[in-house]
């Protein structure tokens, strides 16, 4: 086996040195009835070529985003990632290193985490960011738990514009943890009355902007109302590129900002691994979940970085920890921070303008298709269409025409009246004018 | 100055900082590297993008007013910045990485290549399922391998890492209790457990009750029965790691499981150490109800400097109905991905959802490539080699270092305590830091908590005999050095790493968690004379 350096003669010599006649002797603590006699019922070893062929066949049955006009978003976005990013994250020293618990020999990881935290804090308009969560959805559930610790209350109010799967993650954890959740009904137009749901028992209000339906939400009045009642505003985003063009959640009064960072540096990969961004105000740092990297000096006075405030974490505090998170999204942070470093603020803003311009163009084209209504007033690179028939059928008909044309809301919110005909559509920098024209033409045919 | 056999100086003061000052602070190939914010500029970008044609924005009142103040690097500068940073990291690819419980084994590059096939890397989680049948097949096939290897009847694929898998398993357990009209409040956790176990139980509102270990480091079924009796009717589950964090297989596990089941409670097994027994034993035959599998440990997806991981959870018959969304059901035309409550059929009672989308697909591809490469025979051989390597290290060191539970076989990792350092003035931490100067990443230190000054060594199956011999010889040299009273080699170590010991107290007392732009200088700098 190519991955195993020991030869049979090594094994024989080593067994003799250990003082056993066969390796099975060492496994003799395992109760006899649980031991496997022979081999489990799975295929035998394969050479590299055979494995590659096998997996290649499976991969070939899927339609990659780059191969067709592609307008699917709803929480994960197709963006162009510079070739430099994927090369650098495959450097052995980054890829095959562990969590930087020995800072003297992991300054590489620690310094990029410090730079990552700085970038995320600036983008979100917050004081501090952590070294990542698994993704946006799990980060949102953690943000709710954090708000409960800060406010010593346990009721979360979730906007109807929150990604339905994010909502499900929060509801699932809160439900089993014994916390209360008030979820507002789906809000495709961004016109829900969330202010009236905030009272003195509310721990936090969770609002996504741009919403699942693409609508930009003014967070300021919600922040004000929340603060009047001693509650926190948790601002969520799934499209981090929007922060290049839209007022930051921090500037709008958010107390915790959490979002999905996939759009910068990370491929779609069918939903994971992604990278959760998590930022908050200075006064709440000791209630934050996840790892934090901080600056310090070494014994010679040189600047260096370490994981810090770890008394919040499970490996020190065990059942008193702020979260159970251990492994996070280290390498996805690296991809994020490299891409962000190449962009800089100037590049990010330009990228965001291109995205917005493309979405505006697409909206005009699609709005002109007979029977199509656009629900959004203010949006970034994604918006929602009301179609004259079920969106699921339309999307399948578009597939037949070689176009991946968005996400039917009913896929995530099945069986809800009024949502069946809604289609969420995104346009990023990867779409060309030809792609958009093809989409509009195909949609017209499908709806005719 | 003392010299080693190659005539190189070994005394730290001479070889360290003082040896040869440079103007740049660099030392040959060892480069200092500033923060990107100190070398970058906010008015450039390293990505060529054309401004869009004039258009009327539709952002409503929410357009950003201030520019994003983030520095950029051009492509060559960025390449150099990150390559230089990378050289400050230890990695599996550069040396033996004996972190106990973390399983730092070789990461095959075939797996990286497979994960980057456009049919896996460039597909969207919400594009129509009719356009991704190969992706659903892959998840289904990986799930099949995991169920066969563990002897369990269901698997929840979506958890994002080990701790997330623990949470998933414990949520399934809680949902099952609630469905049975009960809600017991206690979870039993041995003191040797990973910190994630009690943290997970606490997240769900459980009260954690510790179970003491016996003399030999394992859990006594009598002790478990006593705790259950003490909290009669109120025990929800036990969380047990097997092989445990002392590197020992819990030989009474079947009895423990029976006692737990007798009390209407569930057995959660922390599968962090499953790599020791893959192909040798099935957790399903041991009475396990739920167990997460760290694909980034046992099945070699790269640790990436702290993630991403993947933590699928295998479930017993009793817990299978509660598996979270999404899950895969075998259909007559192939596997079906069930994403919502509305898609469930009779008997399926998902407790909710762990994450958006379907889990760590990128890790699934890598893990399946690893499993297919090994096959049933190779996976078994890998477990045997991992265990053999750990025992080879043990017999190479047990006369000089101290085994807390006496000379006995270990599984894939060997645990020492600090008794052998008694009266040397050298601590476990010092000893570990001295390993860095010798070119090794230290072992796991001060964990598990059940022994004093723990040193947990997991060499994995990826090490050759020659590599193990040198590692053992190095540790022997360090022990002899400590016993000879050469404390300077330890107390200030590391001397030769990119940084000396870092001041963690200072970092925590007044945390600096991001770079701050220096305040503009209000006074003109003095003119040079």
Short mmCIF file of C-alpha atoms in Angstrom, two decimals, chain A residues 1-6 8-11 13-15 17-20 23-31 33-36 38-48 51-52 54-56 58-67 70 72-78 82 84 86-115 117-119 121-123 126-129 134-135 137-138 142 145 163 165-166 168-169 172-173 176-178 209 212 216-220 243-248 252 267-274 282 285-286 291-300 302-309 314-315 318-332 334 337-351 353-354 356-357 360-361 363-364 377-380 395-396 399 404 406-408 411-414 429, chain B residues 17 27 32-38 42-47 49-52 55-65 67-75 78-79 81-83 85-93 97 99 102 104 106-114 116-139 141 144-145 148-149 160-161 163-164 166-167 171 174-175 178 189-196 198-200 202-204 208 248-249 251 253-254 276-277 279-282 285-286 296-297 302-309 337 339-340 342 351-363 365 368-370 372-378 380-385 387-389 391-392 394-396 408-411 433 436 440-443 445 447 449 461-465 468 494 497-504 506-509 511-515 517:
data_model
loop_
_atom_site.label_atom_id
_atom_site.label_comp_id
_atom_site.label_asym_id
_atom_site.label_seq_id
_atom_site.Cartn_x
_atom_site.Cartn_y
_atom_site.Cartn_z
CA UNK A 1 0.00 0.00 0.00
CA UNK A 2 1.61 3.21 -1.24
CA UNK A 3 0.79 5.27 1.86
CA UNK A 4 2.29 2.82 4.37
CA UNK A 5 6.07 2.95 4.80
CA UNK A 6 6.48 -0.25 6.88
CA UNK A 8 6.65 -6.85 6.11
CA UNK A 9 10.16 -7.36 7.43
CA UNK A 10 9.93 -4.05 9.36
CA UNK A 11 6.68 -5.27 10.85
CA UNK A 13 11.19 -6.97 13.50
CA UNK A 14 9.07 -4.40 15.27
CA UNK A 15 6.62 -6.98 16.58
CA UNK A 17 10.89 -5.71 19.62
CA UNK A 18 7.45 -5.07 21.13
CA UNK A 19 7.43 -8.66 22.34
CA UNK A 20 4.38 -10.11 20.63
CA UNK A 23 -0.26 -7.78 15.93
CA UNK A 24 -3.60 -9.27 16.96
CA UNK A 25 -2.19 -9.84 20.43
CA UNK A 26 -2.03 -6.09 20.89
CA UNK A 27 -5.71 -5.83 19.99
CA UNK A 28 -6.69 -8.44 22.57
CA UNK A 29 -8.38 -5.86 24.84
CA UNK A 30 -11.16 -5.70 22.25
CA UNK A 31 -13.95 -8.08 23.34
CA UNK A 33 -17.36 -10.90 19.91
CA UNK A 34 -16.64 -7.46 18.44
CA UNK A 35 -13.43 -8.39 16.64
CA UNK A 36 -13.55 -8.61 12.87
CA UNK A 38 -10.84 -11.31 8.09
CA UNK A 39 -11.88 -8.26 6.13
CA UNK A 40 -15.01 -6.13 6.16
CA UNK A 41 -17.23 -6.39 3.13
CA UNK A 42 -15.81 -3.53 1.09
CA UNK A 43 -13.63 -3.39 -2.04
CA UNK A 44 -9.88 -4.03 -1.78
CA UNK A 45 -7.15 -1.45 -2.27
CA UNK A 46 -6.83 0.39 -5.59
CA UNK A 47 -4.01 2.16 -7.35
CA UNK A 48 -4.07 5.89 -7.94
CA UNK A 51 -9.37 5.66 -7.89
CA UNK A 52 -9.03 8.68 -10.14
CA UNK A 54 -13.73 5.93 -10.37
CA UNK A 55 -14.19 9.38 -8.86
CA UNK A 56 -13.82 11.05 -12.24
CA UNK A 58 -18.94 10.30 -10.55
CA UNK A 59 -17.82 13.89 -11.03
CA UNK A 60 -18.65 13.73 -14.73
CA UNK A 61 -22.32 13.10 -13.92
CA UNK A 62 -22.64 16.57 -12.40
CA UNK A 63 -22.98 19.86 -14.28
CA UNK A 64 -20.30 22.33 -13.11
CA UNK A 65 -21.28 25.96 -12.67
CA UNK A 66 -18.61 27.16 -15.08
CA UNK A 67 -19.94 25.03 -17.93
CA UNK A 70 -25.29 30.03 -14.14
CA UNK A 72 -27.85 30.03 -8.72
CA UNK A 73 -27.26 31.78 -5.37
CA UNK A 74 -29.41 31.68 -2.23
CA UNK A 75 -26.54 31.39 0.23
CA UNK A 76 -23.62 30.26 -1.93
CA UNK A 77 -22.24 32.17 -4.89
CA UNK A 78 -20.21 31.45 -7.98
CA UNK A 82 -7.56 33.98 -8.64
CA UNK A 84 -2.81 32.27 -6.76
CA UNK A 86 -5.56 27.73 -4.69
CA UNK A 87 -1.83 27.40 -5.23
CA UNK A 88 -0.98 29.03 -1.93
CA UNK A 89 -3.47 27.14 0.20
CA UNK A 90 -1.92 23.91 -1.06
CA UNK A 91 1.49 24.84 0.35
CA UNK A 92 2.31 21.85 2.55
CA UNK A 93 3.09 24.10 5.50
CA UNK A 94 -0.45 25.51 5.48
CA UNK A 95 -2.37 22.45 4.28
CA UNK A 96 -0.82 19.83 6.54
CA UNK A 97 -0.38 21.80 9.73
CA UNK A 98 -2.53 21.44 12.85
CA UNK A 99 -4.28 24.09 14.93
CA UNK A 100 -1.51 26.46 16.04
CA UNK A 101 -1.19 25.33 19.65
CA UNK A 102 2.64 25.59 19.48
CA UNK A 103 3.01 29.21 18.42
CA UNK A 104 6.80 29.14 18.02
CA UNK A 105 6.45 26.88 14.98
CA UNK A 106 3.08 28.03 13.64
CA UNK A 107 3.56 31.76 13.20
CA UNK A 108 2.52 31.34 9.57
CA UNK A 109 -0.98 30.22 10.50
CA UNK A 110 -1.23 32.64 13.40
CA UNK A 111 -0.20 35.69 11.40
CA UNK A 112 -2.71 35.01 8.63
CA UNK A 113 -5.43 34.48 11.24
CA UNK A 114 -4.56 37.86 12.76
CA UNK A 115 -4.73 39.44 9.32
CA UNK A 117 -9.53 38.91 11.87
CA UNK A 118 -8.48 42.44 10.92
CA UNK A 119 -10.05 42.16 7.47
CA UNK A 121 -13.57 43.43 11.50
CA UNK A 122 -13.06 46.17 8.90
CA UNK A 123 -15.53 44.69 6.41
CA UNK A 126 -17.08 45.80 14.06
CA UNK A 127 -14.36 45.99 16.74
CA UNK A 128 -13.24 42.36 16.71
CA UNK A 129 -13.67 39.19 14.68
CA UNK A 134 -17.77 26.38 10.32
CA UNK A 135 -20.06 28.43 8.09
CA UNK A 137 -25.54 28.97 9.36
CA UNK A 138 -23.77 27.43 12.34
CA UNK A 142 -23.72 30.40 17.88
CA UNK A 145 -26.42 31.48 22.05
CA UNK A 163 -32.19 31.96 4.91
CA UNK A 165 -31.87 26.65 6.38
CA UNK A 166 -30.17 29.12 8.75
CA UNK A 168 -33.80 25.67 10.74
CA UNK A 169 -30.32 25.43 12.30
CA UNK A 172 -33.19 23.00 15.94
CA UNK A 173 -30.48 23.90 18.42
CA UNK A 176 -33.38 21.13 22.07
CA UNK A 177 -31.44 23.54 24.29
CA UNK A 178 -34.70 24.78 25.77
CA UNK A 209 -29.34 41.71 4.66
CA UNK A 212 -32.64 35.37 1.44
CA UNK A 216 -31.47 45.05 1.28
CA UNK A 217 -32.83 45.72 4.75
CA UNK A 218 -32.29 48.94 6.67
CA UNK A 219 -30.96 47.66 9.98
CA UNK A 220 -30.83 50.99 11.84
CA UNK A 243 -20.08 44.60 1.98
CA UNK A 244 -17.97 46.27 -0.69
CA UNK A 245 -20.91 48.41 -1.73
CA UNK A 246 -23.47 48.36 1.08
CA UNK A 247 -23.31 50.14 4.42
CA UNK A 248 -21.61 47.80 6.91
CA UNK A 252 -26.01 50.32 11.11
CA UNK A 267 -15.22 27.26 -4.37
CA UNK A 268 -18.87 26.15 -4.31
CA UNK A 269 -18.08 22.49 -3.56
CA UNK A 270 -21.74 21.51 -3.16
CA UNK A 271 -22.09 23.47 0.07
CA UNK A 272 -18.94 22.93 2.07
CA UNK A 273 -16.43 23.41 3.46
CA UNK A 274 -17.18 27.11 3.81
CA UNK A 282 -15.12 44.90 22.07
CA UNK A 285 -15.27 39.49 23.41
CA UNK A 286 -15.23 37.28 26.47
CA UNK A 291 -10.68 30.81 18.49
CA UNK A 292 -9.10 34.21 18.73
CA UNK A 293 -5.60 35.09 17.62
CA UNK A 294 -3.83 37.88 19.46
CA UNK A 295 -0.59 39.82 19.22
CA UNK A 296 2.16 39.48 21.80
CA UNK A 297 5.96 39.33 22.02
CA UNK A 298 8.41 36.49 22.41
CA UNK A 299 11.21 36.08 24.93
CA UNK A 300 13.45 38.32 22.80
CA UNK A 302 9.94 40.22 18.87
CA UNK A 303 6.32 40.55 17.78
CA UNK A 304 4.49 37.27 17.48
CA UNK A 305 0.99 35.85 17.60
CA UNK A 306 -0.78 33.29 19.79
CA UNK A 307 -4.24 31.86 20.29
CA UNK A 308 -5.63 33.82 23.19
CA UNK A 309 -8.54 34.19 25.63
CA UNK A 314 -13.84 23.86 25.58
CA UNK A 315 -10.33 22.46 25.97
CA UNK A 318 -15.07 22.09 29.38
CA UNK A 319 -18.77 22.33 30.36
CA UNK A 320 -18.41 26.05 31.19
CA UNK A 321 -17.08 26.96 27.74
CA UNK A 322 -18.79 29.54 25.48
CA UNK A 323 -19.09 26.90 22.73
CA UNK A 324 -18.07 23.35 21.95
CA UNK A 325 -16.32 24.39 18.74
CA UNK A 326 -12.77 23.12 18.27
CA UNK A 327 -11.77 22.55 14.63
CA UNK A 328 -12.96 25.55 12.61
CA UNK A 329 -12.35 26.53 8.98
CA UNK A 330 -8.63 27.34 9.04
CA UNK A 331 -7.77 26.67 5.43
CA UNK A 332 -10.95 28.36 4.16
CA UNK A 334 -6.62 31.31 4.43
CA UNK A 337 -7.69 36.23 3.41
CA UNK A 338 -5.45 35.64 0.37
CA UNK A 339 -8.23 36.57 -2.05
CA UNK A 340 -9.13 39.57 0.11
CA UNK A 341 -5.48 40.64 0.19
CA UNK A 342 -5.31 40.52 -3.59
CA UNK A 343 -8.53 42.54 -3.86
CA UNK A 344 -7.95 45.04 -1.09
CA UNK A 345 -10.72 47.51 -0.33
CA UNK A 346 -10.38 49.03 -3.80
CA UNK A 347 -10.74 45.70 -5.59
CA UNK A 348 -13.58 44.53 -3.36
CA UNK A 349 -15.61 47.66 -4.04
CA UNK A 350 -15.03 47.30 -7.76
CA UNK A 351 -15.98 43.63 -7.66
CA UNK A 353 -20.02 47.26 -8.35
CA UNK A 354 -19.61 44.72 -11.16
CA UNK A 356 -24.51 44.94 -8.74
CA UNK A 357 -24.32 46.22 -12.31
CA UNK A 360 -29.35 45.36 -12.51
CA UNK A 361 -28.87 44.32 -16.15
CA UNK A 363 -33.27 42.30 -13.62
CA UNK A 364 -34.17 44.55 -16.55
CA UNK A 377 -36.90 47.41 -4.53
CA UNK A 378 -33.32 47.51 -3.23
CA UNK A 379 -30.95 44.61 -3.83
CA UNK A 380 -27.31 43.77 -4.44
CA UNK A 395 -36.07 25.60 -13.28
CA UNK A 396 -36.22 22.03 -14.56
CA UNK A 399 -32.05 22.82 -17.25
CA UNK A 404 -29.09 26.83 -14.35
CA UNK A 406 -31.85 30.12 -9.84
CA UNK A 407 -33.34 28.49 -6.76
CA UNK A 408 -37.09 27.85 -6.40
CA UNK A 411 -37.15 23.79 -2.53
CA UNK A 412 -36.38 25.21 0.93
CA UNK A 413 -39.93 26.24 1.93
CA UNK A 414 -42.16 23.52 0.46
CA UNK A 429 -19.11 38.88 -12.17
CA UNK B 17 19.92 35.19 18.29
CA UNK B 27 18.66 34.72 8.89
CA UNK B 32 10.94 38.02 8.82
CA UNK B 33 7.61 39.11 7.34
CA UNK B 34 5.61 42.22 8.19
CA UNK B 35 1.82 42.30 8.40
CA UNK B 36 0.11 42.74 5.06
CA UNK B 37 -1.32 46.04 6.30
CA UNK B 38 2.21 47.34 6.81
CA UNK B 42 -5.28 50.79 0.08
CA UNK B 43 -5.22 52.45 -3.36
CA UNK B 44 -4.11 49.40 -5.38
CA UNK B 45 -5.59 46.02 -6.17
CA UNK B 46 -3.99 42.73 -7.17
CA UNK B 47 -6.98 41.60 -9.22
CA UNK B 49 -11.24 43.99 -12.91
CA UNK B 50 -12.81 46.53 -15.24
CA UNK B 51 -15.14 49.13 -13.82
CA UNK B 52 -18.66 48.45 -15.08
CA UNK B 55 -25.46 52.44 -14.50
CA UNK B 56 -28.16 53.47 -12.08
CA UNK B 57 -27.59 51.61 -8.79
CA UNK B 58 -30.61 50.02 -7.07
CA UNK B 59 -29.27 49.90 -3.52
CA UNK B 60 -31.97 52.12 -2.08
CA UNK B 61 -30.64 54.18 0.82
CA UNK B 62 -28.05 51.61 1.85
CA UNK B 63 -25.04 52.40 -0.33
CA UNK B 64 -21.79 52.37 1.60
CA UNK B 65 -20.63 55.89 2.36
CA UNK B 67 -14.46 53.32 1.36
CA UNK B 68 -13.37 49.89 2.62
CA UNK B 69 -10.02 50.67 4.22
CA UNK B 70 -8.20 47.46 3.45
CA UNK B 71 -4.71 47.24 2.01
CA UNK B 72 -4.00 45.11 -1.05
CA UNK B 73 -0.88 43.44 -2.37
CA UNK B 74 -0.06 42.96 -6.03
CA UNK B 75 0.16 39.34 -7.12
CA UNK B 78 1.04 38.45 -2.22
CA UNK B 79 2.81 35.31 -3.40
CA UNK B 81 3.96 37.30 1.65
CA UNK B 82 2.21 33.97 1.99
CA UNK B 83 5.15 31.82 0.94
CA UNK B 85 4.53 33.00 6.20
CA UNK B 86 4.25 29.35 5.23
CA UNK B 87 7.91 28.78 6.04
CA UNK B 88 7.16 29.62 9.70
CA UNK B 89 4.88 26.60 10.06
CA UNK B 90 5.59 23.04 11.05
CA UNK B 91 3.64 20.52 8.94
CA UNK B 92 3.18 16.78 8.46
CA UNK B 93 4.95 17.13 5.16
CA UNK B 97 3.87 15.34 14.08
CA UNK B 99 0.12 15.08 18.46
CA UNK B 102 -5.06 14.52 16.58
CA UNK B 104 -1.50 13.75 11.96
CA UNK B 106 -0.02 11.68 5.57
CA UNK B 107 -2.45 13.65 3.37
CA UNK B 108 -2.37 12.12 -0.12
CA UNK B 109 -2.43 14.64 -2.95
CA UNK B 110 -4.67 12.41 -5.06
CA UNK B 111 -7.42 13.42 -2.64
CA UNK B 112 -6.75 17.11 -3.28
CA UNK B 113 -6.85 16.52 -7.00
CA UNK B 114 -10.16 14.64 -6.80
CA UNK B 116 -10.91 19.88 -7.32
CA UNK B 117 -12.57 18.07 -10.21
CA UNK B 118 -15.10 20.61 -11.55
CA UNK B 119 -17.85 18.02 -11.09
CA UNK B 120 -17.23 18.19 -7.32
CA UNK B 121 -15.56 21.55 -6.65
CA UNK B 122 -17.66 23.68 -8.97
CA UNK B 123 -21.21 22.53 -8.20
CA UNK B 124 -23.72 24.54 -6.22
CA UNK B 125 -25.56 23.01 -3.25
CA UNK B 126 -28.92 24.28 -4.54
CA UNK B 127 -28.61 23.68 -8.25
CA UNK B 128 -31.32 21.23 -9.37
CA UNK B 129 -30.72 17.74 -8.00
CA UNK B 130 -31.21 16.42 -11.51
CA UNK B 131 -27.87 18.09 -12.39
CA UNK B 132 -25.83 16.56 -9.54
CA UNK B 133 -26.60 12.81 -9.38
CA UNK B 134 -22.88 12.01 -9.08
CA UNK B 135 -22.60 14.18 -5.98
CA UNK B 136 -25.51 12.45 -4.28
CA UNK B 137 -23.98 9.10 -5.26
CA UNK B 138 -20.67 10.07 -3.71
CA UNK B 139 -22.25 11.06 -0.40
CA UNK B 141 -21.21 5.70 -1.20
CA UNK B 144 -22.08 3.14 2.97
CA UNK B 145 -18.35 2.76 3.72
CA UNK B 148 -20.02 -0.97 7.00
CA UNK B 149 -16.81 -0.05 8.84
CA UNK B 160 -18.96 20.00 9.96
CA UNK B 161 -16.35 18.74 12.43
CA UNK B 163 -17.54 18.67 17.96
CA UNK B 164 -20.40 19.39 15.58
CA UNK B 166 -20.98 15.26 18.94
CA UNK B 167 -23.67 17.91 19.03
CA UNK B 171 -29.32 16.15 19.73
CA UNK B 174 -32.27 14.20 23.26
CA UNK B 175 -34.89 14.02 20.50
CA UNK B 178 -38.36 13.51 24.17
CA UNK B 189 -18.51 11.85 31.03
CA UNK B 190 -15.24 10.23 32.14
CA UNK B 191 -12.58 12.69 33.25
CA UNK B 192 -10.26 11.59 30.47
CA UNK B 193 -12.72 12.89 27.84
CA UNK B 194 -11.96 15.57 25.29
CA UNK B 195 -13.19 19.00 26.40
CA UNK B 196 -15.67 19.01 23.56
CA UNK B 198 -18.74 18.13 28.39
CA UNK B 199 -19.03 21.37 26.37
CA UNK B 200 -21.44 19.68 23.95
CA UNK B 202 -23.73 21.61 28.41
CA UNK B 203 -24.82 23.33 25.16
CA UNK B 204 -27.97 21.20 25.25
CA UNK B 208 -22.32 16.75 33.34
CA UNK B 248 -6.15 2.19 25.93
CA UNK B 249 -9.10 0.20 24.62
CA UNK B 251 -12.16 -3.54 27.55
CA UNK B 253 -17.21 -1.45 26.97
CA UNK B 254 -19.92 -4.03 26.29
CA UNK B 276 -6.92 2.60 15.87
CA UNK B 277 -9.59 -0.01 15.18
CA UNK B 279 -11.12 -2.97 10.11
CA UNK B 280 -10.36 -4.58 13.48
CA UNK B 281 -13.63 -4.03 15.36
CA UNK B 282 -17.05 -2.53 14.72
CA UNK B 285 -20.93 -4.62 17.99
CA UNK B 286 -19.88 -2.77 21.14
CA UNK B 296 -9.86 14.82 9.12
CA UNK B 297 -8.27 12.33 11.49
CA UNK B 302 -5.91 17.68 5.77
CA UNK B 303 -6.06 19.61 9.05
CA UNK B 304 -5.40 22.86 7.23
CA UNK B 305 -4.04 24.73 10.24
CA UNK B 306 -7.21 24.12 12.25
CA UNK B 307 -9.85 23.02 9.79
CA UNK B 308 -12.03 22.46 7.91
CA UNK B 309 -12.95 19.06 9.27
CA UNK B 337 -31.42 13.37 -0.95
CA UNK B 339 -33.78 18.08 2.33
CA UNK B 340 -36.97 19.11 4.10
CA UNK B 342 -42.01 17.66 3.70
CA UNK B 351 -34.76 16.44 14.81
CA UNK B 352 -33.92 19.42 12.61
CA UNK B 353 -30.89 20.54 10.70
CA UNK B 354 -27.21 20.93 11.72
CA UNK B 355 -26.14 23.28 8.93
CA UNK B 356 -27.21 24.90 5.70
CA UNK B 357 -26.75 22.64 2.67
CA UNK B 358 -25.39 19.08 2.79
CA UNK B 359 -22.16 18.99 4.79
CA UNK B 360 -18.48 19.09 3.92
CA UNK B 361 -18.58 17.75 0.36
CA UNK B 362 -14.96 18.72 -0.27
CA UNK B 363 -13.94 16.55 2.67
CA UNK B 365 -14.45 13.45 -1.79
CA UNK B 368 -13.65 8.51 -0.16
CA UNK B 369 -10.51 8.76 -2.30
CA UNK B 370 -8.51 7.75 0.77
CA UNK B 372 -10.94 3.53 -2.00
CA UNK B 373 -7.14 3.75 -2.20
CA UNK B 374 -6.72 1.70 0.98
CA UNK B 375 -9.63 -0.68 0.51
CA UNK B 376 -10.76 -3.04 3.24
CA UNK B 377 -7.30 -4.59 3.38
CA UNK B 378 -5.35 -1.33 3.43
CA UNK B 380 -7.01 -2.70 8.36
CA UNK B 381 -3.28 -2.60 7.67
CA UNK B 382 -3.21 1.15 8.45
CA UNK B 383 -4.82 0.55 11.85
CA UNK B 384 -2.38 -2.24 12.62
CA UNK B 385 0.62 -0.15 11.57
CA UNK B 387 -0.87 0.61 16.69
CA UNK B 388 2.43 -1.13 16.00
CA UNK B 389 4.22 2.20 15.57
CA UNK B 391 3.96 0.38 20.70
CA UNK B 392 7.37 0.54 19.05
CA UNK B 394 6.56 2.88 23.79
CA UNK B 395 9.10 0.07 24.14
CA UNK B 396 11.81 2.43 22.88
CA UNK B 408 1.17 -2.57 28.90
CA UNK B 409 0.12 -2.50 25.30
CA UNK B 410 -1.31 0.69 23.99
CA UNK B 411 -3.39 1.29 20.93
CA UNK B 433 9.64 23.08 23.69
CA UNK B 436 11.07 21.98 18.74
CA UNK B 440 9.94 17.93 16.05
CA UNK B 441 6.48 19.19 16.73
CA UNK B 442 5.77 18.43 20.40
CA UNK B 443 3.34 15.71 21.43
CA UNK B 445 0.76 18.06 26.42
CA UNK B 447 -3.99 16.14 28.12
CA UNK B 449 -6.18 15.59 32.51
CA UNK B 461 1.03 4.67 10.44
CA UNK B 462 2.66 7.22 8.13
CA UNK B 463 6.07 6.98 9.84
CA UNK B 464 8.80 4.66 8.64
CA UNK B 465 10.83 2.60 11.05
CA UNK B 468 10.58 6.28 14.53
CA UNK B 494 12.91 26.82 21.75
CA UNK B 497 12.43 28.31 15.97
CA UNK B 498 11.10 31.37 14.11
CA UNK B 499 10.07 32.70 17.54
CA UNK B 500 11.18 32.06 21.11
CA UNK B 501 8.54 31.37 23.73
CA UNK B 502 5.64 33.77 23.38
CA UNK B 503 4.11 35.74 26.21
CA UNK B 504 0.59 34.32 26.40
CA UNK B 506 0.37 39.46 27.99
CA UNK B 507 -1.75 38.46 25.00
CA UNK B 508 -4.71 37.62 27.24
CA UNK B 509 -4.41 40.52 29.68
CA UNK B 511 -5.96 41.51 23.97
CA UNK B 512 -4.80 42.92 20.63
CA UNK B 513 -7.00 41.06 18.16
CA UNK B 514 -6.47 43.10 15.01
CA UNK B 515 -4.04 45.51 13.43
CA UNK B 517 -3.67 51.90 11.84
#
